[in-house]
GROMACS .gro file of C-alpha atoms in nm:
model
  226
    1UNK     CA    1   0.000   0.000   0.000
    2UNK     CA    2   0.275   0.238   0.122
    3UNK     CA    3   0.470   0.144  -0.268
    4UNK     CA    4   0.105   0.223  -0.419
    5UNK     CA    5   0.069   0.584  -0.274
    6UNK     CA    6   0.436   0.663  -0.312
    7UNK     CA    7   0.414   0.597  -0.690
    8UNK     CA    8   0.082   0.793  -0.698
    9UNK     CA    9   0.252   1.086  -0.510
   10UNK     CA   10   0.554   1.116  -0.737
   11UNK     CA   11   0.283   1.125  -1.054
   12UNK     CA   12   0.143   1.432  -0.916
   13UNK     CA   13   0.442   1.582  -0.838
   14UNK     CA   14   0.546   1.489  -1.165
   15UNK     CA   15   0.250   1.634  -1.341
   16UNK     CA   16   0.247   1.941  -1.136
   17UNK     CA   17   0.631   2.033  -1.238
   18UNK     CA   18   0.526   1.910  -1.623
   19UNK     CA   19   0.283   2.202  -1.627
   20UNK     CA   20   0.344   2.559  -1.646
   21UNK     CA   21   0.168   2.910  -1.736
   22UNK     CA   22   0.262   3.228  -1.871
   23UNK     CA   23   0.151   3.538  -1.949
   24UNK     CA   24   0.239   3.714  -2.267
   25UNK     CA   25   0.196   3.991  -2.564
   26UNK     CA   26   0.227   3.939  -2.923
   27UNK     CA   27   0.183   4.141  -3.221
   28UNK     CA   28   0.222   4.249  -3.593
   29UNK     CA   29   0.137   4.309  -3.938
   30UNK     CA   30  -0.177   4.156  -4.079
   31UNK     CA   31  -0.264   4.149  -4.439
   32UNK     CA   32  -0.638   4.137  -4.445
   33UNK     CA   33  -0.888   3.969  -4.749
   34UNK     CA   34  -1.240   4.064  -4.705
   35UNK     CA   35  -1.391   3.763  -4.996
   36UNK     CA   36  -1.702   3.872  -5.143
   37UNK     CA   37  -1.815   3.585  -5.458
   38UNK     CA   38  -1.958   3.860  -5.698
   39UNK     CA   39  -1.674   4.166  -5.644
   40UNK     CA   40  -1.276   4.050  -5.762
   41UNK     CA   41  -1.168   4.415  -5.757
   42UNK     CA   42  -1.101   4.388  -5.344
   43UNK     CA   43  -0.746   4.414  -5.282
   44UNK     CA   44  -0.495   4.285  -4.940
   45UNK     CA   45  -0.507   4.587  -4.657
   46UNK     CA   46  -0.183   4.609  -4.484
   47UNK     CA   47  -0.331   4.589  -4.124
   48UNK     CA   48  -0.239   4.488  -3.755
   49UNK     CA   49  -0.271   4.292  -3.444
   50UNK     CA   50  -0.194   4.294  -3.089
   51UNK     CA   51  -0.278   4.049  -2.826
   52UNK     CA   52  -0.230   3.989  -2.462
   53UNK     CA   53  -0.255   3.677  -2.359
   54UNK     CA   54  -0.234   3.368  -2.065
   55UNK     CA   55  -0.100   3.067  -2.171
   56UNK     CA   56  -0.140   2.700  -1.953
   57UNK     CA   57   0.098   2.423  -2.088
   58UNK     CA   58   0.084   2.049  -1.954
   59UNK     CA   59   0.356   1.837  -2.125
   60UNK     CA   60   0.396   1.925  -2.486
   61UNK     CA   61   0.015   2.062  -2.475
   62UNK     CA   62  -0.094   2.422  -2.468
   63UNK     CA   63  -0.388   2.611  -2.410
   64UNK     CA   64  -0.392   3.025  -2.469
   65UNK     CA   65  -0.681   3.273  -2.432
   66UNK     CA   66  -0.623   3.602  -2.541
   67UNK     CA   67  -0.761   3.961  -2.558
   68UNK     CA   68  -0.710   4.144  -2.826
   69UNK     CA   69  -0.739   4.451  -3.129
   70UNK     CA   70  -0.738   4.348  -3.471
   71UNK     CA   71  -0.830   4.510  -3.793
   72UNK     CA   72  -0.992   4.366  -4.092
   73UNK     CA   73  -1.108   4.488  -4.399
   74UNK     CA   74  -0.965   4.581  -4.773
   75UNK     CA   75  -0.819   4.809  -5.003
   76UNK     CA   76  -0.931   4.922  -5.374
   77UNK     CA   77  -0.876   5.139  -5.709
   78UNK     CA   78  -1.096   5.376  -5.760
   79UNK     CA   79  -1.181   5.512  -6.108
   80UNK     CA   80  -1.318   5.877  -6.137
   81UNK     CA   81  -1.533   5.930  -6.391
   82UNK     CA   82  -1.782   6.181  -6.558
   83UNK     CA   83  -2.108   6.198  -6.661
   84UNK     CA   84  -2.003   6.076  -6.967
   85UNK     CA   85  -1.811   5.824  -6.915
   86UNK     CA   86  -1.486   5.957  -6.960
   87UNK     CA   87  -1.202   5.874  -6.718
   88UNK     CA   88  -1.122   6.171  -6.516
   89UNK     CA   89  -0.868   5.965  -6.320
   90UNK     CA   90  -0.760   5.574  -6.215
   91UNK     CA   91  -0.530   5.481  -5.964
   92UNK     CA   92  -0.627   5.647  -5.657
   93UNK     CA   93  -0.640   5.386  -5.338
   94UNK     CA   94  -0.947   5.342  -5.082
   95UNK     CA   95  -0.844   5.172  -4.769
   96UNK     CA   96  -1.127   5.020  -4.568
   97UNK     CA   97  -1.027   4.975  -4.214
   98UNK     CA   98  -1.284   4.717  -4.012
   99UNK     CA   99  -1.171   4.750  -3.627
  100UNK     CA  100  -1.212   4.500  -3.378
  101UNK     CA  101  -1.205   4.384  -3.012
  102UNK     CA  102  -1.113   3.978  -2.978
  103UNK     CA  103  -1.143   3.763  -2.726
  104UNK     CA  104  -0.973   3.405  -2.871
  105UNK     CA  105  -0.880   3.033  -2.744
  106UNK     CA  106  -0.575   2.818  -2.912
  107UNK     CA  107  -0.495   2.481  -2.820
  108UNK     CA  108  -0.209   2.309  -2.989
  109UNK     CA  109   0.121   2.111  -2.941
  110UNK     CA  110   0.484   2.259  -2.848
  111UNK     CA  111   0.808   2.091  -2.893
  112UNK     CA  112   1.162   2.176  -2.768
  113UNK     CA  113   1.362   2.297  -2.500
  114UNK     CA  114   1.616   2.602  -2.548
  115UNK     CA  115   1.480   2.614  -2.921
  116UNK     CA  116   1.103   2.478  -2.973
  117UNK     CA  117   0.826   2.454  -3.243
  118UNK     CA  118   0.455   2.498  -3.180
  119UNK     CA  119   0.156   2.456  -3.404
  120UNK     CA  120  -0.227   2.540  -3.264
  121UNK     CA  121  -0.593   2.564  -3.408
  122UNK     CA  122  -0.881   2.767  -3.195
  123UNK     CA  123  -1.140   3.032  -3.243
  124UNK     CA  124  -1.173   3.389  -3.231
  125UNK     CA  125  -1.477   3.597  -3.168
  126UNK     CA  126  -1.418   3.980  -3.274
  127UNK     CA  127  -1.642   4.210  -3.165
  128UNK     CA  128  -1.678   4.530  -3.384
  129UNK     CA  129  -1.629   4.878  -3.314
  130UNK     CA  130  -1.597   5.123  -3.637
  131UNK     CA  131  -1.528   5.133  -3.971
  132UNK     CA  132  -1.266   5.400  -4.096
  133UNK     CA  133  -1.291   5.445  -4.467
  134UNK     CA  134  -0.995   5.671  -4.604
  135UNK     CA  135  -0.806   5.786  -4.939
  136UNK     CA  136  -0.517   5.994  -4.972
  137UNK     CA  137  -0.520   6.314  -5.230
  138UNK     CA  138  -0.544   6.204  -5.588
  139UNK     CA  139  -0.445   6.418  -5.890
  140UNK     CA  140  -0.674   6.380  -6.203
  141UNK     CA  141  -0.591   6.364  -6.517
  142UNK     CA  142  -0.652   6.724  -6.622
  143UNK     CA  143  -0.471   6.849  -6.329
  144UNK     CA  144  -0.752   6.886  -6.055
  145UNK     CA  145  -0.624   6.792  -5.739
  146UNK     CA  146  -0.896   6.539  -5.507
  147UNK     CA  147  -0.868   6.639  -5.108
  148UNK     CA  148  -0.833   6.361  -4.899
  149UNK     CA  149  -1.099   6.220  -4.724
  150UNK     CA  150  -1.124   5.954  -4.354
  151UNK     CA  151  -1.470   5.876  -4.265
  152UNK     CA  152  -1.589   5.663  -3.991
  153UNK     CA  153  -1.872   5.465  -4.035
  154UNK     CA  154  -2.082   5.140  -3.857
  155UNK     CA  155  -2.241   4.905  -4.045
  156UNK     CA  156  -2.154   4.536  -4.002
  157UNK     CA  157  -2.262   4.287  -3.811
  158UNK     CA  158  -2.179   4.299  -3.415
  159UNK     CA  159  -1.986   3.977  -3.389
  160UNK     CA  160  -1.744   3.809  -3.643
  161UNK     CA  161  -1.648   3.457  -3.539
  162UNK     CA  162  -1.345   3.287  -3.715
  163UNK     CA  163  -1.159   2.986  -3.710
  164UNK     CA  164  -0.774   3.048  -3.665
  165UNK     CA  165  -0.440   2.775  -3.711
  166UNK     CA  166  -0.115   2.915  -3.673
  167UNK     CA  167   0.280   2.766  -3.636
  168UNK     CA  168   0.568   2.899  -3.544
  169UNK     CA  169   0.920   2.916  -3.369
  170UNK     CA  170   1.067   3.061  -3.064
  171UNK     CA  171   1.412   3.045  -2.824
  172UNK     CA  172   1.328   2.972  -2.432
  173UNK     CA  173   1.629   3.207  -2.222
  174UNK     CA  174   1.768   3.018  -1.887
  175UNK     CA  175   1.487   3.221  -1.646
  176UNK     CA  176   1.232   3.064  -1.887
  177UNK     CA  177   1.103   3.353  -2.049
  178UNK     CA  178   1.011   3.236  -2.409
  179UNK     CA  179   1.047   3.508  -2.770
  180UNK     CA  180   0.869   3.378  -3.078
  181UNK     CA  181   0.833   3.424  -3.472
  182UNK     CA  182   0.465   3.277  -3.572
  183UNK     CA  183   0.228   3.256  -3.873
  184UNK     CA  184  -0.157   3.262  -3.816
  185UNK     CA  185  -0.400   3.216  -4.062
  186UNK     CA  186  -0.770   3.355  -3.977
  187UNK     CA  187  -1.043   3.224  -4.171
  188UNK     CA  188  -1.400   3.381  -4.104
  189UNK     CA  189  -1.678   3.125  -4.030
  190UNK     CA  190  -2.006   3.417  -4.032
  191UNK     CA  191  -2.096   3.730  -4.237
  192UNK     CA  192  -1.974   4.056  -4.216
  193UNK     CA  193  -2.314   4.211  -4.289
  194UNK     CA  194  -2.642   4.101  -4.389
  195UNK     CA  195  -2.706   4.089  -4.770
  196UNK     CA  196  -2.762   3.869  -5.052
  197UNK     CA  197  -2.392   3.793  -5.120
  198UNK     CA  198  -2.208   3.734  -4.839
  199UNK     CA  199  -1.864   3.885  -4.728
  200UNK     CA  200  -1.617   3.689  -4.493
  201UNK     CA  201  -1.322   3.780  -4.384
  202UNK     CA  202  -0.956   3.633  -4.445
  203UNK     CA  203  -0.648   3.759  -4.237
  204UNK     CA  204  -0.269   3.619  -4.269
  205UNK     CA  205  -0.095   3.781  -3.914
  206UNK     CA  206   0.271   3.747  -3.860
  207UNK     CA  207   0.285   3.756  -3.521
  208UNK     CA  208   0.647   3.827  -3.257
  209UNK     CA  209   0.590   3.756  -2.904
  210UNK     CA  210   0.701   3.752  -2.563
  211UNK     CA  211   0.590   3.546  -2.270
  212UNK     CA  212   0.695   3.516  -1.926
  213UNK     CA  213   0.583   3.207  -1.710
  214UNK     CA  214   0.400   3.233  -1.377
  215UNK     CA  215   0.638   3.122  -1.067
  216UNK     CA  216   0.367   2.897  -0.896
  217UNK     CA  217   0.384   2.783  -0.486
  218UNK     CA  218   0.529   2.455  -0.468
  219UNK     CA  219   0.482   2.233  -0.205
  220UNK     CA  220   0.777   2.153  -0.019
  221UNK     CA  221   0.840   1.733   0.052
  222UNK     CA  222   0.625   1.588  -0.190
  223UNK     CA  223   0.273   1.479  -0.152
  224UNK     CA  224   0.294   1.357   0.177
  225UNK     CA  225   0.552   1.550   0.321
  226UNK     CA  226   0.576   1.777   0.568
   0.00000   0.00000   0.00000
């Protein structure tokens, strides 16, 4: 009996030293697709993320939820033209800045000590705030110079909800405090608005990041010691 609960003791002490958490921020350029089936003219929006996040890893498996501010959205050519038809102008850009608040949840794999891999699937929901539409100055063709405009607008739906997968790389220092290099993909799962052709949204984030692991109490003498 005594053999029994000595081998049961030293599994949780085991499993309690295999298991660590950290706390962490990330963050980086995003190139955002907003994929509409009848418009082609949509363009990649050089965007951004940031993310703070807690991370709880048993073994080689890890668990993150994080809180975040993402944008999404898309960029286009405009055309200016008269009431003929004429082209005034081509060439000038439209960015289309959707802004968002995330709360998200990643589970994957990690491998490594000093130097480690990672891969991880979850889900994302993104709440929305605004939408900033903007264009710099554009010259036409006859000379006529177009002012810049930034408008903010609100129009899509209140929640976007997305599947993510991401990999990546990363070097863990002596105190254990871990820097990364990661790729995640995000592929939207609902609408962006209501209307007879839907729009989703498609975001490729490279993502550097920092975490620092929790020091947790450790009981001193195993499970039944003293």
């Amino acid at each position: 009996m005594k053999t029994i609960l000595a081998l049961f003791g030293s599994f949780v002490m085991w499993s309690a030293h295999a298991q660590t958490h950290s706390i962490g921020f990330e963050g980086g350029p995003t190139f955002a697709q907003t994929v509409r089936k009848d418009i082609d003219y949509y363009k990649t929006l050089n965007a951004g993320f940031a993310n703070l996040f807690y991370e709880y890893k048993h073994n080689v498996f890890t668990s993150s939820f994080g809180i975040g501010y993402l944008n999404k959205g898309f960029q286009q050519e405009l055309i200016y033209v008269n009431e003929q038809g004429e082209i005034l102008g081509e060439g000038a850009i439209e960015r289309v800045r959707h802004n968002y608040l995330s709360i998200s949840e990643v589970v994957g794999v990690e491998f490594g000590e000093k130097y480690f891999g990672f891969s991880g699937v979850g889900v994302r929901a993104a709440v929305y705030s605004n939408t900033i539409v903007s264009s710099p100055a554009f010259l036409l063709n006859d000379g006529t110079t177009l002012q810049a405009y930034r408008w903010e607008l609100d129009y899509l739906n209140l929640i976007d909800v997305s599947a993510l997968a991401r990999v990546g790389a990363g070097i863990r220092t002596e105190n254990g405090n871990v820097f990364y290099l990661s790729g995640m993909y995000d592929f939207g799962l609902t609408k962006v608005y209501e209307s007879e052709t839907p729009s989703t949204h498609r975001n490729l984030t490279i993502l550097v990041g920092f975490k620092q692991k929790i020091e947790t109490p450790q009981r001193k003498g195993g499970l039944f010691g003293k």
